[in-house]
CSV table of C-alpha atoms in Angstrom, one decimal:
chain,number,residue,atom,x,y,z
A,1,MET,CA,133.7,134.9,154.7
A,2,SER,CA,137.2,135.5,153.5
A,3,ARG,CA,137.6,137.1,150.0
A,4,VAL,CA,139.2,136.0,146.9
A,5,ARG,CA,141.5,138.6,145.5
A,6,VAL,CA,143.4,139.2,142.2
A,7,HIS,CA,146.1,141.6,142.4
A,8,ASN,CA,148.7,143.2,139.7
A,9,PHE,CA,147.4,141.6,137.0
A,10,SER,CA,148.6,143.4,133.9
A,11,VAL,CA,147.1,143.3,130.6
A,12,SER,CA,147.5,145.1,127.4
A,13,VAL,CA,145.2,147.6,125.9
A,14,ASP,CA,144.1,144.9,123.5
A,15,GLY,CA,143.3,142.6,126.4
A,16,PHE,CA,146.2,139.9,126.2
A,17,ALA,CA,147.3,139.1,129.6
A,18,THR,CA,150.5,137.1,128.2
A,19,GLY,CA,151.9,137.0,124.9
A,20,GLU,CA,152.4,133.7,122.5
A,21,GLY,CA,155.3,131.2,123.1
A,22,GLN,CA,155.9,130.7,126.7
A,23,SER,CA,159.2,129.3,127.4
A,24,LEU,CA,161.7,128.7,130.1
A,25,ASP,CA,163.4,132.0,129.1
A,26,THR,CA,160.1,133.9,128.4
A,27,PRO,CA,157.5,133.4,130.8
A,28,PHE,CA,155.5,135.6,129.2
A,29,GLY,CA,156.3,134.8,125.6
A,30,HIS,CA,156.6,137.3,122.9
A,31,ALA,CA,155.3,140.0,125.4
A,32,GLY,CA,158.6,139.7,127.2
A,33,ALA,CA,158.8,142.2,130.2
A,34,ARG,CA,156.4,144.8,128.6
A,35,LEU,CA,153.5,144.0,130.8
A,36,HIS,CA,155.1,144.5,134.1
A,37,GLU,CA,157.7,147.5,133.6
A,38,TRP,CA,155.3,149.5,135.9
A,39,PHE,CA,155.7,146.9,138.2
A,40,PHE,CA,159.4,146.4,138.4
A,41,PRO,CA,160.5,149.4,140.2
A,42,THR,CA,158.1,149.0,143.0
A,43,ARG,CA,158.9,148.3,146.6
A,44,THR,CA,156.6,145.1,146.3
A,45,PHE,CA,158.8,143.8,143.3
A,46,GLN,CA,162.1,144.9,144.4
A,47,ARG,CA,161.7,143.4,147.7
A,48,MET,CA,160.7,140.3,146.1
A,49,GLN,CA,164.3,140.3,144.3
A,50,GLY,CA,165.8,140.7,147.7
A,51,GLN,CA,166.5,144.5,147.2
A,52,ALA,CA,166.1,146.5,150.5
A,53,ASP,CA,163.5,148.9,148.9
A,54,GLY,CA,162.0,150.3,145.9
A,55,SER,CA,159.6,153.1,144.5
A,56,THR,CA,156.8,154.1,146.9
A,57,GLY,CA,154.3,156.3,144.6
A,58,VAL,CA,151.0,155.4,143.3
A,59,ASP,CA,151.8,152.3,141.2
A,60,ALA,CA,153.9,151.1,144.4
A,61,ALA,CA,150.9,151.5,146.6
A,62,ILE,CA,148.5,149.6,144.6
A,63,ALA,CA,151.0,146.8,144.1
A,64,GLY,CA,151.7,146.8,147.7
A,65,THR,CA,148.0,145.9,148.6
A,66,TRP,CA,148.9,142.3,147.0
A,67,ASP,CA,150.0,140.2,150.1
A,68,ALA,CA,148.2,141.7,153.4
A,69,GLY,CA,145.7,139.2,154.8
A,70,ILE,CA,146.4,136.5,152.3
A,71,GLY,CA,146.3,133.0,153.5
A,72,ALA,CA,146.6,130.9,150.4
A,73,GLU,CA,147.2,131.6,146.7
A,74,ILE,CA,145.6,129.5,143.9
A,75,MET,CA,147.6,129.5,140.4
A,76,GLY,CA,147.2,127.8,137.1
A,77,ARG,CA,150.1,125.4,136.1
A,78,ASN,CA,151.1,127.8,133.5
A,79,LYS,CA,152.1,130.1,135.9
A,80,PHE,CA,153.9,127.9,137.9
A,81,GLY,CA,156.3,126.5,134.6
A,82,PRO,CA,156.6,126.1,131.1
A,83,GLN,CA,155.9,122.3,131.1
A,84,ARG,CA,152.9,120.9,129.6
A,85,GLY,CA,151.4,117.2,129.8
A,86,PRO,CA,152.6,114.9,132.5
A,87,TRP,CA,155.3,116.2,134.5
A,88,GLU,CA,158.8,115.1,133.0
A,89,ASP,CA,160.9,117.2,135.6
A,90,ASP,CA,160.0,117.0,139.2
A,91,GLU,CA,162.9,119.3,139.7
A,92,TRP,CA,161.0,122.3,138.4
A,93,LYS,CA,160.0,124.1,141.6
A,94,GLY,CA,158.5,127.1,139.8
A,95,TRP,CA,160.2,130.3,138.5
A,96,TRP,CA,160.7,132.1,142.1
A,97,GLY,CA,163.8,130.2,143.3
A,98,SER,CA,164.2,128.5,146.9
A,99,ASN,CA,162.4,131.3,148.8
A,100,PRO,CA,159.2,132.1,146.8
A,101,PRO,CA,157.3,135.0,147.6
A,102,PHE,CA,154.2,133.5,148.5
A,103,HIS,CA,154.8,132.4,152.0
A,104,THR,CA,151.6,130.5,152.3
A,105,PRO,CA,150.0,127.4,150.8
A,106,VAL,CA,149.8,127.4,146.9
A,107,PHE,CA,147.4,125.4,145.2
A,108,VAL,CA,148.8,124.7,141.6
A,109,LEU,CA,145.8,123.5,139.2
A,110,THR,CA,146.9,120.8,137.0
A,111,HIS,CA,145.5,117.5,135.7
A,112,HIS,CA,148.6,115.8,136.6
A,113,PRO,CA,148.7,116.0,140.4
A,114,ARG,CA,151.9,115.3,142.1
A,115,PRO,CA,153.3,115.3,145.6
A,116,PRO,CA,153.6,118.8,147.6
A,117,VAL,CA,156.8,120.7,147.5
A,118,GLU,CA,157.8,122.4,150.6
A,119,MET,CA,159.9,125.3,149.9
A,120,GLU,CA,161.9,128.0,152.4
A,121,GLY,CA,159.6,130.8,154.1
A,122,GLY,CA,156.5,129.0,154.1
A,123,THR,CA,155.5,128.5,150.5
A,124,THR,CA,154.1,124.7,150.1
A,125,PHE,CA,152.9,124.0,146.4
A,126,HIS,CA,150.2,121.5,146.2
A,127,PHE,CA,149.2,120.2,142.9
A,128,ILE,CA,145.5,119.5,142.3
A,129,ASP,CA,143.1,118.7,139.4
A,130,ALA,CA,140.1,120.5,140.9
A,131,THR,CA,137.2,122.7,139.8
A,132,PRO,CA,137.5,126.6,140.6
A,133,GLN,CA,135.0,125.6,143.4
A,134,GLU,CA,136.7,123.0,145.0
A,135,ALA,CA,140.2,124.6,144.7
A,136,LEU,CA,138.7,127.5,146.6
A,137,ARG,CA,137.1,125.1,149.2
A,138,GLN,CA,140.8,123.7,149.7
A,139,ALA,CA,142.6,127.3,149.7
A,140,ARG,CA,140.2,128.5,152.1
A,141,GLU,CA,140.6,125.6,154.3
A,142,ALA,CA,144.3,126.1,154.1
A,143,ALA,CA,143.7,130.0,154.7
A,144,GLY,CA,142.0,129.9,157.7
A,145,ASP,CA,140.0,133.5,158.2
A,146,LEU,CA,142.5,135.0,155.5
A,147,ASP,CA,141.7,135.6,152.1
A,148,VAL,CA,142.7,133.7,149.2
A,149,ARG,CA,144.7,135.3,146.2
A,150,ILE,CA,144.0,133.9,142.5
A,151,GLY,CA,147.4,134.4,141.3
A,152,GLY,CA,146.8,133.6,137.4
A,153,GLY,CA,147.6,133.3,134.6
A,154,PRO,CA,145.1,134.7,132.7
A,155,THR,CA,142.9,131.2,132.1
A,156,THR,CA,142.8,130.7,135.8
A,157,VAL,CA,141.6,134.5,136.7
A,158,ARG,CA,139.1,133.8,133.5
A,159,GLU,CA,137.6,130.7,134.9
A,160,PHE,CA,137.2,132.2,138.5
A,161,LEU,CA,135.7,135.3,137.3
A,162,ALA,CA,133.5,133.3,135.0
A,163,ALA,CA,132.3,131.1,138.0
A,164,ASP,CA,131.7,134.6,139.7
A,165,LEU,CA,134.2,133.6,143.0
A,166,VAL,CA,136.1,136.8,142.7
A,167,ASP,CA,135.6,139.7,145.4
A,168,HIS,CA,138.3,142.1,144.3
A,169,LEU,CA,140.2,142.3,140.9
A,170,HIS,CA,143.0,145.0,140.3
A,171,ILE,CA,143.8,145.0,136.7
A,172,ALA,CA,146.7,147.2,135.4
A,173,VAL,CA,145.9,148.1,131.9
A,174,VAL,CA,149.1,148.8,129.9
A,175,PRO,CA,149.2,151.2,126.7
A,176,ILE,CA,150.5,148.4,124.1
A,177,VAL,CA,148.9,146.5,121.5
A,178,LEU,CA,150.3,143.0,122.1
A,179,GLY,CA,148.3,141.6,119.4
A,180,ARG,CA,148.4,137.7,120.2
A,181,GLY,CA,148.7,135.6,123.1
A,182,GLU,CA,146.2,134.7,126.1
A,183,ARG,CA,143.0,137.0,126.4
A,184,LEU,CA,141.9,137.6,129.7
A,185,TRP,CA,138.2,138.8,129.1
A,186,ASP,CA,137.1,136.3,126.4
A,187,GLY,CA,133.4,134.9,128.0
A,188,LEU,CA,133.4,137.4,130.3
A,189,GLU,CA,130.9,139.7,128.7
A,190,GLY,CA,128.6,141.8,131.2
A,191,LEU,CA,131.3,141.5,134.1
A,192,GLU,CA,131.0,145.2,135.0
A,193,GLN,CA,127.5,144.7,136.1
A,194,ARG,CA,128.8,142.5,139.0
A,195,PHE,CA,131.2,145.0,140.4
A,196,ARG,CA,131.8,148.5,141.3
A,197,ILE,CA,134.9,149.9,139.0
A,198,GLU,CA,137.3,152.4,139.8
A,199,SER,CA,140.0,153.5,137.4
A,200,VAL,CA,143.3,155.7,138.0
A,201,THR,CA,146.1,156.2,135.6
A,202,THR,CA,149.5,157.0,137.0
A,203,PRO,CA,152.3,158.7,135.4
A,204,SER,CA,153.8,155.2,134.4
A,205,GLY,CA,151.1,155.1,131.5
A,206,VAL,CA,149.3,152.3,133.1
A,207,THR,CA,145.5,152.5,134.0
A,208,HIS,CA,144.8,151.0,137.4
A,209,MET,CA,141.3,149.2,137.7
A,210,THR,CA,139.7,147.9,140.8
A,211,PHE,CA,136.7,145.6,140.3
A,212,THR,CA,135.2,145.3,143.8
A,213,ARG,CA,131.9,143.9,145.3
A,214,PRO,CA,129.2,146.9,145.3
B,1,MET,CA,151.2,168.7,105.7
B,2,SER,CA,147.6,168.6,107.2
B,3,ARG,CA,147.1,166.0,109.9
B,4,VAL,CA,145.2,162.8,110.0
B,5,ARG,CA,143.0,162.5,113.2
B,6,VAL,CA,140.9,160.2,115.0
B,7,HIS,CA,138.4,161.4,117.8
B,8,ASN,CA,136.0,160.3,120.5
B,9,PHE,CA,136.4,156.8,119.5
B,10,SER,CA,135.1,154.5,122.3
B,11,VAL,CA,136.3,151.1,122.9
B,12,SER,CA,135.5,148.8,125.4
B,13,VAL,CA,138.0,147.3,127.8
B,14,ASP,CA,137.9,144.2,125.9
B,15,GLY,CA,138.5,146.1,122.6
B,16,PHE,CA,135.2,146.4,120.8
B,17,ALA,CA,134.5,149.8,119.3
B,18,THR,CA,130.8,148.4,118.4
B,19,GLY,CA,128.6,145.7,119.4
B,20,GLU,CA,127.0,142.5,117.3
B,21,GLY,CA,124.0,143.5,115.4
B,22,GLN,CA,123.7,146.7,114.1
B,23,SER,CA,120.3,147.8,112.9
B,24,LEU,CA,118.4,151.0,112.4
B,25,ASP,CA,117.4,151.2,115.8
B,26,THR,CA,120.8,150.2,117.0
B,27,PRO,CA,123.7,151.8,115.3
B,28,PHE,CA,126.1,150.1,118.0
B,29,GLY,CA,124.4,146.9,118.2
B,30,HIS,CA,124.3,145.1,121.4
B,31,ALA,CA,126.5,147.6,122.9
B,32,GLY,CA,123.4,150.1,122.9
B,33,ALA,CA,124.7,153.4,124.5
B,34,ARG,CA,127.1,152.0,126.8
B,35,LEU,CA,130.4,153.1,124.7
B,36,HIS,CA,129.0,156.8,124.7
B,37,GLU,CA,127.5,157.2,128.1
B,38,TRP,CA,130.8,159.7,128.9
B,39,PHE,CA,130.0,161.7,125.6
B,40,PHE,CA,126.2,162.3,125.8
B,41,PRO,CA,126.3,165.1,128.5
B,42,THR,CA,129.4,167.0,126.8
B,43,ARG,CA,128.8,170.1,125.2
B,44,THR,CA,130.0,168.8,121.9
B,45,PHE,CA,127.2,166.0,121.9
B,46,GLN,CA,124.7,168.4,123.1
B,47,ARG,CA,125.2,171.0,120.5
B,48,MET,CA,125.2,168.3,118.0
B,49,GLN,CA,121.7,167.5,119.2
B,50,GLY,CA,120.6,171.3,119.2
B,51,GLN,CA,120.7,171.9,122.7
B,52,ALA,CA,122.2,175.2,123.8
B,53,ASP,CA,125.1,173.8,126.0
B,54,GLY,CA,126.5,170.8,128.0
B,55,SER,CA,129.0,169.9,130.4
B,56,THR,CA,132.2,171.6,130.2
B,57,GLY,CA,134.5,169.2,132.2
B,58,VAL,CA,137.6,167.1,131.3
B,59,ASP,CA,135.5,164.6,129.3
B,60,ALA,CA,134.1,167.8,127.5
B,61,ALA,CA,137.2,169.4,127.2
B,62,ILE,CA,138.7,166.3,125.3
B,63,ALA,CA,135.8,165.6,123.2
B,64,GLY,CA,135.5,169.0,122.0
B,65,THR,CA,138.9,169.2,120.0
B,66,TRP,CA,137.0,167.0,117.5
B,67,ASP,CA,136.2,169.6,114.8
B,68,ALA,CA,138.6,172.6,115.0
B,69,GLY,CA,140.7,172.7,111.8
B,70,ILE,CA,139.0,169.7,110.3
B,71,GLY,CA,138.4,170.1,106.6
B,72,ALA,CA,137.0,166.9,105.4
B,73,GLU,CA,136.1,163.5,107.4
B,74,ILE,CA,136.4,160.0,105.8
B,75,MET,CA,133.9,157.3,107.4
B,76,GLY,CA,133.4,153.6,106.6
B,77,ARG,CA,129.8,152.7,105.0
B,78,ASN,CA,128.8,151.1,108.4
B,79,LYS,CA,129.1,154.2,110.0
B,80,PHE,CA,126.8,155.9,107.4
B,81,GLY,CA,124.2,153.6,107.7
B,82,PRO,CA,123.1,149.8,108.4
B,83,GLN,CA,122.5,149.0,104.7
B,84,ARG,CA,124.8,146.5,103.3
B,85,GLY,CA,125.5,145.5,99.5
B,86,PRO,CA,124.1,147.6,96.6
B,87,TRP,CA,122.2,150.5,97.9
B,88,GLU,CA,118.6,149.7,97.9
B,89,ASP,CA,117.6,153.1,99.3
B,90,ASP,CA,118.6,156.1,97.9
B,91,GLU,CA,116.7,158.2,100.5
B,92,TRP,CA,118.8,157.2,103.3
B,93,LYS,CA,120.9,160.3,104.1
B,94,GLY,CA,122.9,159.1,107.5
B,95,TRP,CA,121.9,158.9,111.0
B,96,TRP,CA,122.3,162.8,111.5
B,97,GLY,CA,119.1,164.4,110.3
B,98,SER,CA,119.1,167.2,107.2
B,99,ASN,CA,121.8,169.0,109.0
B,100,PRO,CA,124.6,166.9,110.1
B,101,PRO,CA,127.2,167.7,112.5
B,102,PHE,CA,130.2,167.6,109.9
B,103,HIS,CA,130.0,170.8,108.1
B,104,THR,CA,132.6,169.6,105.7
B,105,PRO,CA,132.8,167.0,102.7
B,106,VAL,CA,132.8,163.6,103.9
B,107,PHE,CA,133.9,160.6,102.1
B,108,VAL,CA,131.9,157.6,102.7
B,109,LEU,CA,133.9,154.4,101.9
B,110,THR,CA,131.9,151.9,100.1
B,111,HIS,CA,132.0,149.2,97.3
B,112,HIS,CA,128.8,151.0,95.7
B,113,PRO,CA,129.4,154.5,94.6
B,114,ARG,CA,126.3,156.4,94.2
B,115,PRO,CA,126.0,160.3,93.5
B,116,PRO,CA,127.0,162.8,96.2
B,117,VAL,CA,124.3,164.0,98.4
B,118,GLU,CA,124.3,167.7,99.7
B,119,MET,CA,123.2,168.3,103.2
B,120,GLU,CA,122.1,171.5,105.1
B,121,GLY,CA,125.1,173.1,106.8
B,122,GLY,CA,127.7,172.5,104.6
B,123,THR,CA,128.0,168.7,104.8
B,124,THR,CA,128.4,166.8,101.5
B,125,PHE,CA,128.4,162.9,101.4
B,126,HIS,CA,130.8,161.5,98.6
B,127,PHE,CA,131.0,157.8,98.0
B,128,ILE,CA,133.8,156.3,96.7
B,129,ASP,CA,135.5,152.9,96.4
B,130,ALA,CA,138.6,153.4,97.3
B,131,THR,CA,142.0,152.4,99.5
B,132,PRO,CA,142.8,154.6,102.3
B,133,GLN,CA,145.8,156.2,100.5
B,134,GLU,CA,143.4,157.1,97.6
B,135,ALA,CA,140.6,158.1,99.8
B,136,LEU,CA,143.0,160.6,102.0
B,137,ARG,CA,144.2,161.9,98.6
B,138,GLN,CA,140.8,162.8,97.7
B,139,ALA,CA,139.9,164.4,101.6
B,140,ARG,CA,142.8,166.1,101.6
B,141,GLU,CA,142.5,167.8,98.1
B,142,ALA,CA,138.8,168.6,99.5
B,143,ALA,CA,140.1,169.8,103.1
B,144,GLY,CA,142.8,172.4,101.6
B,145,ASP,CA,145.1,173.1,104.6
B,146,LEU,CA,143.0,171.6,107.1
B,147,ASP,CA,143.2,168.4,108.9
B,148,VAL,CA,141.1,165.1,107.7
B,149,ARG,CA,139.2,163.4,110.7
B,150,ILE,CA,139.0,159.5,110.2
B,151,GLY,CA,135.4,159.1,111.7
B,152,GLY,CA,135.0,155.3,112.1
B,153,GLY,CA,133.8,152.9,112.3
B,154,PRO,CA,136.2,150.4,113.8
B,155,THR,CA,137.3,148.6,110.3
B,156,THR,CA,138.1,152.2,108.9
B,157,VAL,CA,139.8,153.2,111.5
B,158,ARG,CA,141.8,150.3,111.9
B,159,GLU,CA,142.6,150.4,108.1
B,160,PHE,CA,144.1,153.7,108.5
B,161,LEU,CA,146.0,152.8,111.4
B,162,ALA,CA,147.4,149.5,109.6
B,163,ALA,CA,148.2,151.8,106.7
B,164,ASP,CA,150.0,154.4,109.3
B,165,LEU,CA,148.2,157.1,107.8
B,166,VAL,CA,146.9,158.4,111.1
B,167,ASP,CA,148.8,161.2,113.2
B,168,HIS,CA,146.5,161.6,116.3
B,169,LEU,CA,144.2,159.2,117.8
B,170,HIS,CA,142.0,159.7,120.6
B,171,ILE,CA,140.7,156.5,122.2
B,172,ALA,CA,138.2,156.2,125.1
B,173,VAL,CA,138.4,153.2,127.3
B,174,VAL,CA,134.9,152.2,128.7
B,175,PRO,CA,135.1,149.9,131.7
B,176,ILE,CA,132.5,147.2,130.4
B,177,VAL,CA,133.2,144.1,129.0
B,178,LEU,CA,131.6,143.9,125.5
B,179,GLY,CA,132.2,140.6,124.9
B,180,ARG,CA,131.4,140.7,121.0
B,181,GLY,CA,131.2,142.9,118.0
B,182,GLU,CA,134.1,144.7,116.2
B,183,ARG,CA,137.5,144.8,117.7
B,184,LEU,CA,139.7,147.9,117.2
B,185,TRP,CA,143.1,146.5,117.8
B,186,ASP,CA,143.4,143.4,115.7
B,187,GLY,CA,146.2,143.4,113.4
B,188,LEU,CA,147.8,146.2,114.8
B,189,GLU,CA,150.4,144.6,117.2
B,190,GLY,CA,153.4,146.8,118.2
B,191,LEU,CA,151.0,150.1,117.2
B,192,GLU,CA,152.5,151.7,120.4
B,193,GLN,CA,156.1,152.1,119.0
B,194,ARG,CA,154.6,154.5,116.5
B,195,PHE,CA,153.0,157.0,118.9
B,196,ARG,CA,153.6,158.8,122.2
B,197,ILE,CA,150.7,157.8,124.4
B,198,GLU,CA,149.4,159.6,127.0
B,199,SER,CA,146.5,158.4,129.5
B,200,VAL,CA,143.9,160.0,131.8
B,201,THR,CA,141.2,158.6,133.6
B,202,THR,CA,138.3,161.1,134.3
B,203,PRO,CA,135.3,160.7,137.1
B,204,SER,CA,133.0,159.3,134.4
B,205,GLY,CA,135.3,156.2,134.7
B,206,VAL,CA,136.7,156.4,131.0
B,207,THR,CA,140.3,156.3,130.6
B,208,HIS,CA,141.3,159.1,127.5
B,209,MET,CA,144.2,157.9,125.6
B,210,THR,CA,146.1,160.1,123.1
B,211,PHE,CA,148.5,158.5,120.6
B,212,THR,CA,150.2,161.2,118.8
B,213,ARG,CA,153.3,161.3,116.7
B,214,PRO,CA,156.7,161.3,118.6
């Protein structure tokens, strides 16, 4: 069976995965760029931005595992964009420009389905109103033998963890106290009992944690 | 000026420093021993228990810095014992037996002062109803040129951090999701801006973080 994976998911030391007040200019609200500063220099992120290369140290090695073997992504609507409620602007096609970095089908969870949007480079956004289980069934069908990535945001990752659907979870704990926003860990008491956990701190100050099936 | 230090203060990855439901049998509530398993094998803890020695690796090296140069401790009443409200049992002299591991004056913050209790080995418990600033003034007076340790629990550490009275903070982040209890980080948004932060993960799975003055 293909695996379900979460990669490069940053949380503050107080457990927030995004700040308060998401808007078009601030996808992570008052957190700004602080949760992802470790990620920006990496080859993975730099290539997403069209740069030829980036850093290749330990942060980059861990970040770089995010796409190999992935056949589909599932993301929450709040990762896709800042709109809430019924879609008022069908022209919005995500934060990622005309050629998003996914290059696979992407299933966007929303209570307001709309027609699929095909982008350059192999990414197609499908908008579905579905439980985690049903979304995963559709994503697996699209992914064939490949793995499915849960792309975030925090509510979506938390729901998939609560439903015990995640096989590999990579968290980057960032040494900031964000204070407010969306918490990752709420409702997940005892999560560690289902996983083997490894941690490593890198010179960027981040602690990478992997939760894998024992 | 003497420094104010916090040592060996464990929090779960979701930010709880103690669990729910403290009682005589469960000083850390439903957390049980899980927040401190990294600490138990260390020489520091083993010697507190009257053992001749314990582990001497990195966990132990960091844990062992807790007492050098300390002249007084300040602790919250909930660290001292499970009673709440007016004292009903003056016989309670803490969790630590007749010879507590502090060997200095210890100032217990409580809204219900009572006479000091002198223990073996140099520990005297003083019960004071005071702000963090006033408690620190008294502790500094008792400590002479030596440092003052803030011993916990989470509410006390948080109050001293909020008042910007802490110069050295050692946190051990334990990879468990405790889910409920007393949070350390609440109300401390932006704390990282006041400190230089270092992190290191040890084979026990714990991430030690030190917050020191830049």
